[in-house]
Coordinates of C-alpha atoms and ligand atoms in Angstrom, one line a residue:
M1 CA 0.1 0.0 -0.1
S2 CA 1.3 3.6 -0.7
D3 CA 2.6 5.7 2.1
L4 CA -0.3 8.1 1.5
L5 CA -2.6 5.2 2.4
N6 CA -0.9 3.8 5.5
A7 CA -0.6 7.8 6.5
V8 CA -4.4 7.7 6.4
L9 CA -4.4 4.3 8.3
A10 CA -2.2 5.6 11.0
G11 CA -4.2 8.7 11.6
A12 CA -2.0 11.2 10.0
T13 CA -2.5 15.3 10.1
P14 CA -3.9 17.0 6.9
D15 CA -0.4 18.5 6.6
E16 CA 0.8 15.5 6.6
L17 CA -1.1 13.8 4.0
A18 CA -0.7 16.8 2.0
G19 CA 2.7 16.3 1.9
L20 CA 2.8 12.8 0.8
E21 CA 2.5 11.6 -3.1
M22 CA -0.8 10.2 -4.3
P23 CA -0.5 6.6 -5.5
G24 CA -0.6 5.7 -8.8
S25 CA -2.7 2.9 -8.9
Y26 CA -5.5 1.7 -6.0
R27 CA -7.6 -1.4 -5.2
G28 CA -10.8 -1.3 -6.6
A29 CA -13.9 -3.9 -7.2
L30 CA -15.1 -4.3 -10.4
V31 CA -16.9 -5.8 -13.1
K32 CA -15.2 -6.5 -16.7
R33 CA -16.5 -5.6 -20.1
S34 CA -15.4 -8.5 -21.6
E35 CA -17.1 -10.7 -19.3
V36 CA -20.5 -9.4 -19.5
D37 CA -22.3 -12.7 -21.7
M38 CA -20.6 -14.6 -19.0
F39 CA -24.3 -15.3 -17.5
A40 CA -26.0 -15.3 -20.8
G41 CA -29.1 -17.6 -21.0
M42 CA -29.0 -18.1 -17.1
E43 CA -32.1 -17.2 -14.8
S44 CA -31.3 -14.2 -12.5
S45 CA -31.0 -16.0 -9.3
D46 CA -28.2 -18.3 -11.2
K47 CA -26.3 -15.4 -11.7
D48 CA -23.4 -15.1 -9.2
P49 CA -21.7 -11.8 -8.7
R50 CA -18.6 -14.0 -6.6
L51 CA -18.0 -14.8 -10.4
S52 CA -17.8 -11.4 -12.1
L53 CA -16.9 -9.0 -9.4
H54 CA -13.0 -9.1 -8.9
V55 CA -10.8 -7.0 -6.9
E56 CA -7.8 -5.6 -9.0
E57 CA -5.3 -2.9 -8.6
V58 CA -6.4 0.1 -11.6
P59 CA -4.5 3.0 -12.0
L60 CA -5.7 6.4 -10.4
P61 CA -7.0 8.6 -12.9
E62 CA -6.5 12.3 -12.8
L63 CA -8.6 14.8 -10.7
A64 CA -10.9 17.1 -12.2
P65 CA -11.2 20.6 -10.8
D66 CA -14.9 20.1 -9.2
E67 CA -13.5 16.5 -7.5
A68 CA -11.9 15.2 -4.4
Y69 CA -10.2 12.0 -3.9
V70 CA -11.3 10.2 -1.0
A71 CA -9.3 7.2 0.8
V72 CA -12.3 5.2 1.5
M73 CA -12.3 3.1 4.8
A74 CA -15.3 0.9 4.3
S75 CA -18.2 0.9 1.9
S76 CA -21.5 -0.9 1.6
I77 CA -23.0 -3.1 -0.6
N78 CA -26.3 -1.7 -2.6
F79 CA -28.9 -3.7 -4.8
N80 CA -27.3 -1.5 -7.5
T81 CA -23.8 -3.5 -7.4
V82 CA -25.7 -6.5 -7.7
W83 CA -27.3 -5.4 -10.9
T84 CA -23.9 -4.6 -12.2
S85 CA -22.5 -7.7 -11.3
I86 CA -25.1 -9.9 -12.7
F87 CA -25.3 -7.3 -15.9
E88 CA -29.2 -6.9 -15.4
P89 CA -31.0 -5.5 -16.9
L90 CA -28.5 -4.3 -19.1
P91 CA -24.7 -4.2 -18.7
T92 CA -23.4 -1.1 -17.1
F93 CA -20.8 -0.2 -19.5
G94 CA -23.5 1.5 -21.8
F95 CA -23.8 4.2 -19.2
L96 CA -20.3 4.8 -18.8
D97 CA -19.6 4.6 -22.9
R98 CA -22.6 7.7 -22.6
L99 CA -20.8 9.6 -20.2
G100 CA -17.9 9.3 -21.7
K101 CA -18.9 11.1 -24.5
E102 CA -19.9 14.4 -22.6
G103 CA -16.3 15.8 -22.5
P104 CA -12.7 15.3 -22.1
W105 CA -13.0 15.0 -18.3
A106 CA -16.0 12.4 -18.6
A107 CA -14.2 10.1 -21.3
R108 CA -12.0 9.1 -18.0
H109 CA -15.0 7.0 -16.9
A110 CA -15.4 5.0 -20.4
L111 CA -13.1 2.0 -19.8
D112 CA -13.0 -1.6 -20.1
Y113 CA -13.5 -2.3 -16.4
H114 CA -16.1 -0.7 -13.6
V115 CA -15.2 0.2 -10.6
V116 CA -18.6 -0.3 -8.5
G117 CA -20.2 1.0 -5.3
S118 CA -22.5 4.0 -4.3
D119 CA -21.8 4.5 -1.0
A120 CA -18.4 5.3 1.2
A121 CA -16.8 6.8 4.2
G122 CA -13.4 8.1 4.5
V123 CA -10.8 11.0 4.4
V124 CA -10.5 13.4 1.7
L125 CA -7.1 13.2 0.4
R126 CA -7.0 16.0 -2.4
T127 CA -9.2 18.6 -3.7
G128 CA -9.1 20.2 -7.1
S129 CA -8.4 23.4 -7.8
A130 CA -12.0 24.5 -7.7
V131 CA -13.7 22.9 -4.6
R132 CA -14.4 25.5 -1.5
N133 CA -16.0 23.4 1.0
W134 CA -13.8 20.6 1.8
K135 CA -9.8 20.3 2.6
V136 CA -7.4 17.5 2.7
G137 CA -8.1 15.4 6.2
D138 CA -11.9 15.8 6.1
K139 CA -13.6 12.6 7.4
V140 CA -16.8 12.3 4.9
T141 CA -19.5 10.3 3.5
V142 CA -20.3 10.1 0.2
H143 CA -23.8 10.4 -1.4
C144 CA -24.4 8.9 -4.9
N145 CA -26.2 11.8 -6.9
Y146 CA -23.7 12.4 -9.8
V147 CA -24.8 15.8 -11.4
D148 CA -23.5 18.4 -13.6
D149 CA -24.1 21.5 -12.4
Q150 CA -24.0 23.5 -15.4
D151 CA -27.1 21.7 -16.5
P152 CA -30.0 24.5 -16.5
S153 CA -32.5 21.7 -15.9
A154 CA -30.4 20.6 -12.1
H155 CA -30.9 24.0 -10.7
D156 CA -34.8 23.2 -9.4
D157 CA -33.9 19.9 -8.2
S158 CA -30.8 18.1 -9.5
M159 CA -32.5 15.0 -9.5
L160 CA -34.6 16.1 -12.6
A161 CA -31.1 17.3 -14.9
A162 CA -30.9 15.5 -17.8
N163 CA -27.4 13.9 -17.1
Q164 CA -28.4 12.6 -13.6
R165 CA -26.4 9.8 -12.8
I166 CA -25.6 7.3 -9.9
W167 CA -22.2 7.4 -8.9
G168 CA -20.4 4.1 -8.6
F169 CA -23.5 2.2 -10.9
E170 CA -23.6 4.8 -14.0
S171 CA -20.3 6.4 -13.8
N172 CA -16.9 4.8 -12.8
F173 CA -14.3 5.0 -9.9
G174 CA -17.0 4.2 -6.9
G175 CA -16.9 3.3 -3.9
L176 CA -16.2 -0.4 -3.2
A177 CA -11.8 0.3 -3.5
D178 CA -9.4 1.9 -1.5
V179 CA -9.5 5.3 -3.2
T180 CA -12.6 6.7 -5.1
V181 CA -13.1 10.0 -7.1
V182 CA -16.0 12.0 -6.3
K183 CA -17.7 15.5 -7.3
A184 CA -17.4 17.6 -4.4
N185 CA -20.8 18.0 -4.1
Q186 CA -21.0 14.5 -3.0
L187 CA -19.4 15.2 -0.1
M188 CA -21.0 15.4 3.5
P189 CA -20.0 14.9 7.1
K190 CA -19.3 11.8 8.5
P191 CA -21.4 11.2 11.9
A192 CA -18.8 11.3 14.6
H193 CA -20.2 8.8 16.9
L194 CA -20.1 6.1 14.6
S195 CA -17.7 3.4 13.2
W196 CA -16.2 3.9 9.5
E197 CA -18.4 0.8 8.5
E198 CA -21.3 2.4 10.4
A199 CA -21.2 5.7 8.6
A200 CA -20.6 3.9 5.5
I201 CA -24.3 2.3 4.9
N202 CA -26.5 5.3 5.3
A203 CA -26.2 7.6 2.9
L204 CA -27.8 5.5 -0.5
C205 CA -30.8 4.3 1.1
N206 CA -31.6 6.7 4.1
S207 CA -31.4 9.7 1.5
T208 CA -33.7 7.8 -0.9
A209 CA -36.2 6.6 1.8
Y210 CA -35.9 10.3 3.0
R211 CA -36.9 11.8 -0.5
M212 CA -40.0 9.1 -0.4
L213 CA -41.1 10.1 2.8
V214 CA -40.1 12.9 3.9
S215 CA -39.3 15.5 1.4
P216 CA -41.9 17.7 -0.3
N217 CA -40.5 15.7 -3.4
G218 CA -42.1 12.5 -2.0
A219 CA -45.2 11.2 -0.3
R220 CA -45.1 14.4 2.0
M221 CA -45.8 12.0 5.1
T222 CA -47.4 13.7 8.2
Q223 CA -47.9 13.1 11.8
G224 CA -50.2 10.2 12.2
D225 CA -50.0 8.5 8.4
K226 CA -50.0 5.0 8.6
V227 CA -47.1 4.1 5.9
L228 CA -47.0 0.2 4.8
V229 CA -43.4 -0.5 4.3
W230 CA -42.4 -3.6 2.0
G231 CA -38.8 -5.2 3.2
A232 CA -39.0 -3.3 6.0
S233 CA -36.1 -4.7 7.5
G234 CA -34.0 -4.3 4.5
G235 CA -31.8 -1.7 3.0
L236 CA -34.5 0.7 2.1
G237 CA -37.0 -0.5 4.5
S238 CA -34.8 -0.4 7.5
F239 CA -34.4 3.9 7.0
A240 CA -38.2 4.1 5.8
V241 CA -39.7 2.4 9.4
Q242 CA -37.1 5.0 11.1
H243 CA -38.4 8.0 9.1
V244 CA -42.2 6.8 9.9
L245 CA -41.4 6.6 13.9
N246 CA -39.3 9.8 13.9
G247 CA -42.1 11.7 11.9
G248 CA -45.1 10.2 14.2
G249 CA -46.6 8.2 11.8
T250 CA -47.2 4.4 12.3
P251 CA -45.1 2.0 10.2
I252 CA -46.8 -1.5 9.3
G253 CA -43.8 -3.4 8.0
V254 CA -44.1 -6.2 5.9
V255 CA -40.9 -9.0 6.1
S256 CA -40.3 -12.8 5.4
S257 CA -39.4 -14.5 8.8
P258 CA -40.0 -14.3 12.6
E259 CA -36.5 -12.9 13.2
K260 CA -37.2 -10.5 10.8
V261 CA -40.4 -9.7 12.8
K262 CA -38.5 -9.6 16.3
L263 CA -35.9 -6.9 14.9
L264 CA -38.6 -4.7 13.8
N265 CA -40.1 -5.1 17.3
D266 CA -36.9 -3.9 18.9
L267 CA -36.4 -1.2 16.5
G268 CA -40.1 0.0 17.9
V269 CA -42.1 -1.4 14.9
E270 CA -45.1 -2.8 16.2
A271 CA -47.0 -3.8 13.5
V272 CA -45.5 -6.2 11.4
I273 CA -46.8 -8.8 8.8
D274 CA -44.5 -12.0 8.3
R275 CA -45.5 -12.4 4.6
K276 CA -44.2 -15.7 4.2
A277 CA -45.9 -17.2 7.4
A278 CA -49.4 -15.3 5.8
N279 CA -48.6 -16.8 2.6
Y280 CA -49.9 -14.4 -0.1
R281 CA -50.6 -15.4 -3.1
F282 CA -51.3 -12.0 -5.0
W283 CA -50.8 -13.9 -8.3
S284 CA -52.6 -17.1 -8.8
D285 CA -50.5 -18.0 -12.3
E286 CA -47.4 -15.9 -14.3
H287 CA -50.3 -13.2 -15.9
T288 CA -53.2 -13.3 -13.0
Q289 CA -53.5 -12.0 -9.8
D290 CA -56.2 -12.6 -7.4
E291 CA -58.1 -10.3 -6.0
S292 CA -59.3 -12.0 -2.8
E293 CA -55.8 -12.1 -1.7
W294 CA -55.4 -8.3 -1.8
R295 CA -58.7 -8.1 0.5
R296 CA -56.9 -11.1 2.8
F297 CA -53.7 -8.6 3.0
G298 CA -55.7 -5.3 3.6
K299 CA -57.6 -6.9 6.2
D300 CA -54.9 -8.0 8.0
I301 CA -53.4 -4.3 7.8
R302 CA -56.6 -3.1 9.5
A303 CA -56.3 -5.7 11.9
L304 CA -52.6 -4.4 13.2
V305 CA -53.3 -0.8 12.8
G306 CA -57.0 0.4 12.3
A307 CA -57.3 1.4 9.1
E308 CA -55.6 1.6 5.5
P309 CA -52.1 3.2 5.1
E310 CA -52.1 6.6 3.9
I311 CA -48.9 5.9 2.3
V312 CA -47.4 2.6 0.8
F313 CA -43.6 2.2 0.3
E314 CA -43.1 0.5 -2.4
H315 CA -40.1 -1.4 -4.6
P316 CA -40.4 -4.8 -5.1
G317 CA -42.4 -4.0 -7.8
R318 CA -44.3 -6.7 -10.4
Q319 CA -44.8 -9.2 -7.7
T320 CA -46.8 -6.3 -5.1
M321 CA -47.5 -3.8 -6.9
G322 CA -51.1 -4.7 -7.4
A323 CA -51.8 -5.3 -4.2
S324 CA -50.0 -2.3 -3.0
V325 CA -52.5 0.1 -5.0
F326 CA -55.7 -1.9 -3.5
A327 CA -54.0 -2.0 -0.3
C328 CA -53.5 2.1 0.0
K329 CA -56.2 4.2 1.6
R330 CA -58.3 6.4 -0.4
A331 CA -56.4 9.4 -2.1
G332 CA -53.3 7.8 -1.0
T333 CA -50.1 7.5 -2.2
I334 CA -48.1 4.7 -3.5
V335 CA -44.3 5.8 -3.8
T336 CA -42.1 3.9 -5.8
C337 CA -38.2 3.4 -6.3
A338 CA -37.9 0.1 -8.0
A339 CA -39.2 -3.1 -9.3
T340 CA -36.8 -5.8 -7.6
S341 CA -39.2 -8.7 -8.9
G342 CA -40.1 -7.2 -12.2
Y343 CA -40.5 -3.8 -13.6
M344 CA -43.2 -4.8 -15.6
I345 CA -45.9 -3.6 -13.5
E346 CA -49.8 -4.5 -13.2
Y347 CA -52.4 -3.5 -11.0
D348 CA -56.3 -2.3 -11.4
N349 CA -56.3 0.9 -12.4
R350 CA -60.1 1.3 -11.0
H351 CA -58.6 1.0 -7.8
L352 CA -56.5 4.0 -8.7
W353 CA -58.9 6.5 -10.0
M354 CA -62.2 5.4 -8.2
K355 CA -60.3 6.2 -5.0
L356 CA -58.3 8.9 -6.0
K357 CA -55.0 7.4 -5.3
T358 CA -51.5 8.4 -6.7
I359 CA -47.9 6.7 -8.3
K360 CA -45.7 8.7 -7.2
G361 CA -41.8 7.8 -8.8
S362 CA -38.9 8.7 -6.6
H363 CA -35.0 8.0 -7.2
F364 CA -32.5 8.9 -4.9
A365 CA -32.5 12.3 -3.6
N366 CA -31.0 16.0 -4.2
Y367 CA -27.7 16.9 -2.3
R368 CA -30.3 19.0 0.2
E369 CA -32.1 15.9 0.8
A370 CA -29.5 13.7 0.9
W371 CA -27.4 16.3 3.5
D372 CA -30.7 16.5 5.8
A373 CA -30.8 12.6 5.8
N374 CA -27.2 12.6 6.7
Q375 CA -27.9 15.1 9.4
L376 CA -30.6 13.2 11.1
V377 CA -27.7 10.1 11.1
C378 CA -25.0 12.7 12.4
E379 CA -27.4 13.8 15.2
G380 CA -28.3 10.0 16.5
K381 CA -31.7 10.3 15.4
V382 CA -31.7 7.7 12.4
L383 CA -29.5 4.6 13.3
P384 CA -27.4 2.4 10.9
P385 CA -28.6 -0.8 10.1
L386 CA -25.7 -2.6 9.5
S387 CA -26.1 -6.4 10.2
A388 CA -22.7 -8.0 8.8
V389 CA -19.5 -6.6 7.6
Y390 CA -17.1 -8.4 5.0
T391 CA -13.7 -7.3 3.7
L392 CA -13.2 -6.0 0.1
E393 CA -11.7 -9.2 -1.0
E394 CA -14.9 -11.0 -0.1
V395 CA -17.1 -8.4 -2.2
G396 CA -18.6 -10.7 -4.2
E397 CA -19.6 -13.0 -1.2
A398 CA -21.5 -9.8 0.2
A399 CA -23.1 -9.0 -3.0
Y400 CA -24.4 -12.6 -3.5
Q401 CA -25.8 -12.6 0.6
V402 CA -28.1 -9.4 -1.0
H403 CA -28.9 -10.9 -3.9
H404 CA -30.6 -13.8 -2.4
N405 CA -31.9 -11.9 0.0
L406 CA -29.7 -13.6 2.9
H407 CA -29.3 -10.5 4.8
E408 CA -30.9 -7.9 7.1
G409 CA -30.6 -4.4 6.9
K410 CA -27.4 -3.1 5.0
I411 CA -24.2 -5.1 4.8
G412 CA -20.8 -3.0 5.6
V413 CA -17.2 -3.5 3.4
L414 CA -14.1 -2.8 5.1
C415 CA -11.8 -1.2 2.4
L416 CA -8.4 0.3 3.9
A417 CA -10.2 -0.4 7.5
P418 CA -8.3 -3.1 9.0
T419 CA -10.8 -4.3 11.7
E420 CA -14.4 -3.1 12.2
G421 CA -15.1 -0.9 15.6
L422 CA -12.7 2.0 14.4
G423 CA -13.3 5.7 13.3
I424 CA -15.3 6.6 16.4
D425 CA -14.4 10.3 17.2
D426 CA -17.6 11.1 19.6
P427 CA -17.7 8.5 22.3
E428 CA -19.9 10.5 24.4
L429 CA -22.8 11.0 21.7
R430 CA -22.4 7.2 20.9
A431 CA -23.1 6.4 24.6
K432 CA -26.0 9.3 24.8
V433 CA -27.6 7.5 21.4
G434 CA -27.1 4.2 23.3
E435 CA -24.6 1.5 21.9
D436 CA -27.2 -1.0 22.3
R437 CA -29.7 0.8 19.8
I438 CA -26.6 1.6 17.3
T439 CA -25.7 -2.1 17.0
L440 CA -29.1 -3.3 17.3
F441 CA -29.0 -4.8 13.6
R442 CA -25.4 -6.0 13.9
R443 CA -26.1 -8.1 17.1
H444 CA -29.1 -9.5 15.2
G445 CA -27.2 -10.5 12.1
A446 CA -24.1 -11.7 14.1
Ligands
LIG1 P1 -32.4 -5.4 0.2 O1 -31.9 -4.7 1.5 O2 -32.5 -6.5 -0.8 O3 -34.1 -5.1 0.8 C1 -35.2 -5.4 -0.1 C2 -36.1 -6.3 0.6 O4 -37.5 -6.2 0.0 C3 -36.1 -7.3 1.1 O5 -35.4 -7.5 2.4 C4 -37.5 -8.4 1.1 O6 -37.6 -8.7 2.5 C5 -38.1 -7.4 0.0 N1 -38.8 -8.2 -1.3 C6 -37.7 -8.7 -2.1 N2 -38.2 -9.2 -2.9 C7 -39.9 -9.3 -2.5 C8 -40.8 -9.5 -3.2 N3 -41.4 -10.5 -4.3 N4 -42.3 -9.5 -2.4 C9 -42.1 -8.6 -1.2 N5 -41.2 -8.2 -0.5 C10 -39.7 -8.2 -1.3 O7 -32.8 -4.1 -1.2 P2 -33.0 -2.4 -0.7 O8 -31.4 -1.7 -0.7 O9 -33.9 -2.0 0.1 O10 -33.2 -2.1 -2.2 C11 -34.6 -2.5 -3.0 C12 -34.9 -2.1 -4.2 O11 -34.7 -0.8 -4.2 C13 -33.7 -2.7 -5.3 O12 -34.4 -2.9 -6.6 C14 -32.7 -1.2 -5.5 O13 -32.2 -1.5 -7.0 C15 -34.0 -0.6 -5.3 N6 -33.5 0.9 -5.1 C16 -33.4 2.1 -6.0 C17 -33.1 3.5 -5.2 C18 -33.3 4.4 -6.1 O14 -32.7 5.4 -5.6 N7 -34.4 3.9 -7.1 C19 -32.4 3.6 -4.0 C20 -32.3 1.9 -3.6 C21 -32.3 1.1 -3.8 P3 -38.5 -9.6 3.0 O15 -37.9 -10.8 2.4 O16 -38.1 -9.3 4.3 O17 -40.1 -9.3 2.9

């Protein structure tokens, strides 16, 4: 490892870091253009990230004026890394090639390898000449909204920008690496009471759930709202239920095991449905949905909380959307950001229009939303749902766990951090928030 990265590990001062040379190359988790057909003809579930994700030394790209190099202490697995590693729905090299056409700096991204990862916590190593708000040595987390601020459409809500991208998915040089290259407007302060791996897992899923529920751009949740949350102990869901509880609402979590029910109860979510135990058959065959099963689901929700949910937090997609539209209250909102089980959606439109419901699309978060969501983590008001930790070398196995829904909450990945538990700068706040609460998912997953 380079002197600079060793110095980061040793806790060097900003001056010491500034005086050392940047390494010429770094370790990154990547997929290869030459392998995009390796799973051709296989079922999604058989496509194995352990075969397609490699950890290799790659050259360090040059730094653009609006960018920063960050030494990544820890990162996390997001579902987008699963999509990239199984080359579904499309290989991500198409995104890199399109980005590469935007100009000389963008051209750096169009390579025959794609360093993945859309979360990171670490230390700023260098800033470009146009960066004002950050300096060498700053401890940061990184959000994944990658936006060109010279695009006029970015200046209302940067998620509306024509060339908005997700860093480490639609751009190269992602966070599952020892060094990452990010735009300065992706940086946010690291929560001082958290370890590197606890700090690294929040930005993507927390910001997404925040926009979907709390931000004026989302479902505009208010006090007293009942919110149905699919996958409530998963990456998005474990943040969503915390936002509902913090906002004075009642989450109804849906999960698939008694262990997950218990975890959510421990987090403070009283109303939880075990969808496996309930054995809902929303689809009687591949083409037909069964309204009587939607009704049974709705009845189970009312039995728990006494009414229909004003908001449904959707992301499973094809398997659940019919039930979500049906179960939502009159004039309620189904807010969706994904379609894990299939993106060709079917629902009964009569239940939407006759009851004046809205389906709202949502995607990640703008800088302001990501910053506000990060602030809640910094203040200990949102807990990090870290359930398991892998090393960078084990990134394929970590992605496999997420691909097969074998995890709870979020999986952290140690990049430069040699062990868990490092990087806690504010033990007083940690004690105030509560060690037991901060480590709830980790103790559960252990
Ligand atoms: P995750 O950690 O795997 O959690 C998803 C949860 O959904 C699982 O824990 C599972 O919970 C539940 N689930 C999976 N398949 C289901 C099905 N057929 N029916 C009902 N529930 C099902 O993943 P995540 O990080 O929350 O991400 C979820 C999806 O959102 C992914 O497709 C991801 O790509 C997408 N996403 C989009 C954005 C965006 O900005 N647009 C941001 C983040 C994530 P149980 O088995 O316990 O029910």
